[in-house]
Amino acid sequence: MNAPVKIETTLKDWETDQEVRWCPGCGDYAILKAVQRTLPTLGADPKNTVFVSGIGCSSRFPYYMESYGFHTIHGRAPAFATGVKLANPDLDVWLVTGDGDGLSIGGNHMMHVLRRNVNMQIMLFNNEIYGLTKGQASPTSRVGTRSPSTPVGSFDAPINPCSFALGANARFVARGFDVSKKLPEVLAAAHAHEGAAFIEIFQNCIVYNKDVFDAFAAPKGAEDQQLWLEHGEPMLFAGGAKGIALDREALELKVVEVTDGDWQAADVLVHNAKNRSIAHMLVEMPFGPFPMALGVLYDDPRPTYEAAVADERERATRGKTRDLAALLATGQTWTVSGTAADPV
């Protein structure tokens, strides 16, 4: 595997001539622009970049990126993306999926691409609804969600995507939301991670689940409900007036007041992105009493799947001559002689 050669590009180099077709006001537009703005800062090469998607509104994404792309089948994008990465580990692979595509029919595939740690960026657009198929409740829909499939309100306990990822042994887990100016920073951090990088992106479905995230993700006025995490920095929010501390007796997180900027006196935690236990606590914080934890929650690399596969192939073939004919003739074989004209 070779280190990618960085090149200079602009946002325009990543835009296609295809008409972008999402509902007016859809959060997908903002995510698309965030990705197109991020890739030039990474020195990414369109000729070395692949976007793989499944089925759903988010899965139109490959059509709108001036790179290679595969629009695959429902829930199976992780399997296709794994095959792409194993066939050519030098490619920069981005997987685009939604809460329905990636956590319902595709939940099993998502789990395995995470536990295997295949080196790719996984963007899961979470709008808590099935948008493309007209608004049914999804695996992340909240209890009480009214939809065509749950007309009197959903009673299913929703999946927490980041908890799912951590439970599947993902080594990088992050969160952002569609219109956030910090989303490109999160995408860049995911790209820098060597391995499967899982990013949950809260995305506003303007038609079927409008403004469901406004309490923490509205374009204006929700900043006090956002806890943006940065490795080595204190967990402060609400303009530094509040922080997250650990109740050492109950072994659970709590919100504390910070006076005169003295976060040490308030015993505010310093974010350690390698602390898996605290990452679990952060993603499980109930919103309302707590802010929404955003940014890089967990980042602790380990060897990648494709590197292990390449190493295994090298060890298995070391000192051996590659001879397909000899392989096919190995074991019990038969030789058929004569011609087609000979009697049977």
Phi, psi and omega in degrees: 000131183255147176293135181294143176276124181279140179230167178265127175222172174235173177305320182299329180292343182256358179269139178263178177270007181279142175290125179284120189239082167237166179298142177305128181092356180299141179294344180298329179300315182293321179294317178303312181294323179298318178293316181294332176280330183285318187302320177298327180289341180269352185073022183291151181249121179305329182284350182243011187243139181227129173252128182239132180226168178256245180229141180136176180302315181298333188281001169287348190311314183302332180294336187257007177247127180280075181202187172284153181199153177228121172260105192259217186247166191302116174082351188259007181303321178300324179292316178297315182296323177298317179297319178299315184292323179288325180291324179214087182299345181282348180286146176267107189255130175241129179253128182243125182212174178236177182295325177284313181296315189269341186240357176255264179297334182261008184301320180294317178294320179298316180302317186284326177292331178284312182293328178286336179066051176285133188287098177199164175262126183248109179259113178255109179280118183249107174247008176060031181197158168273105183279312187295326183262025165080040159089022175288159176296142181249178179298341180256002180297141182286155174302132181096354180298124177268131182204173178303330179268348178224067188297335179254011177109133180290139175247004178285138172289126184285155173282139170263108187304319182289325175295320177301314182296315178297321178295332177274008177071033172296143182262353176218123180224129182217165178223147172206185173219160194308311187265010181288136175289345181269355181302317177302325177296320179294317179297320179294321178295320177297319180294327181286340180286133178269100183140188180288118182249114186260122178237115172275125180241112177293127188228126184283118173269105189294339185262310191255347181209048190299133171060024183294339181256009187302332183300333178232350186234014176298147180305329179220142172094358182250007187301326183292346180258015181246125173254098180272118185269139176219129184304129178085000181247151180295150181276082183249149174210182184055046178068024180088000181280343180225160179210174178251127179236168180254123172282103188287342176279313180276348184054051176214161181281157177212156176269133179234152175277141179247121183259129176055033177072007182272078183288334177296318180296330179276000179062036178292138179290145170264130185291125174243105185295348179268357181273101185292323181296315178293324177300318177300317180296319182296317182286341180264359180301124179290125181290140184121285171296329182242160172283173175273123179284124184230166182091202182275110181276324185211134181206097182217088188295155170214170183305144184274161182295315183293330176292321178293321178296315179297320179294319179297317179298319181295317181292323182290333183255357183300126177078008182248149176267129180281113184219097183296320181299318179295323179295317181293333181270002181287140176088205183281117182230165178230146175246125180258120180252172179097184181237174182294338182279341181294142178293148180271000000 
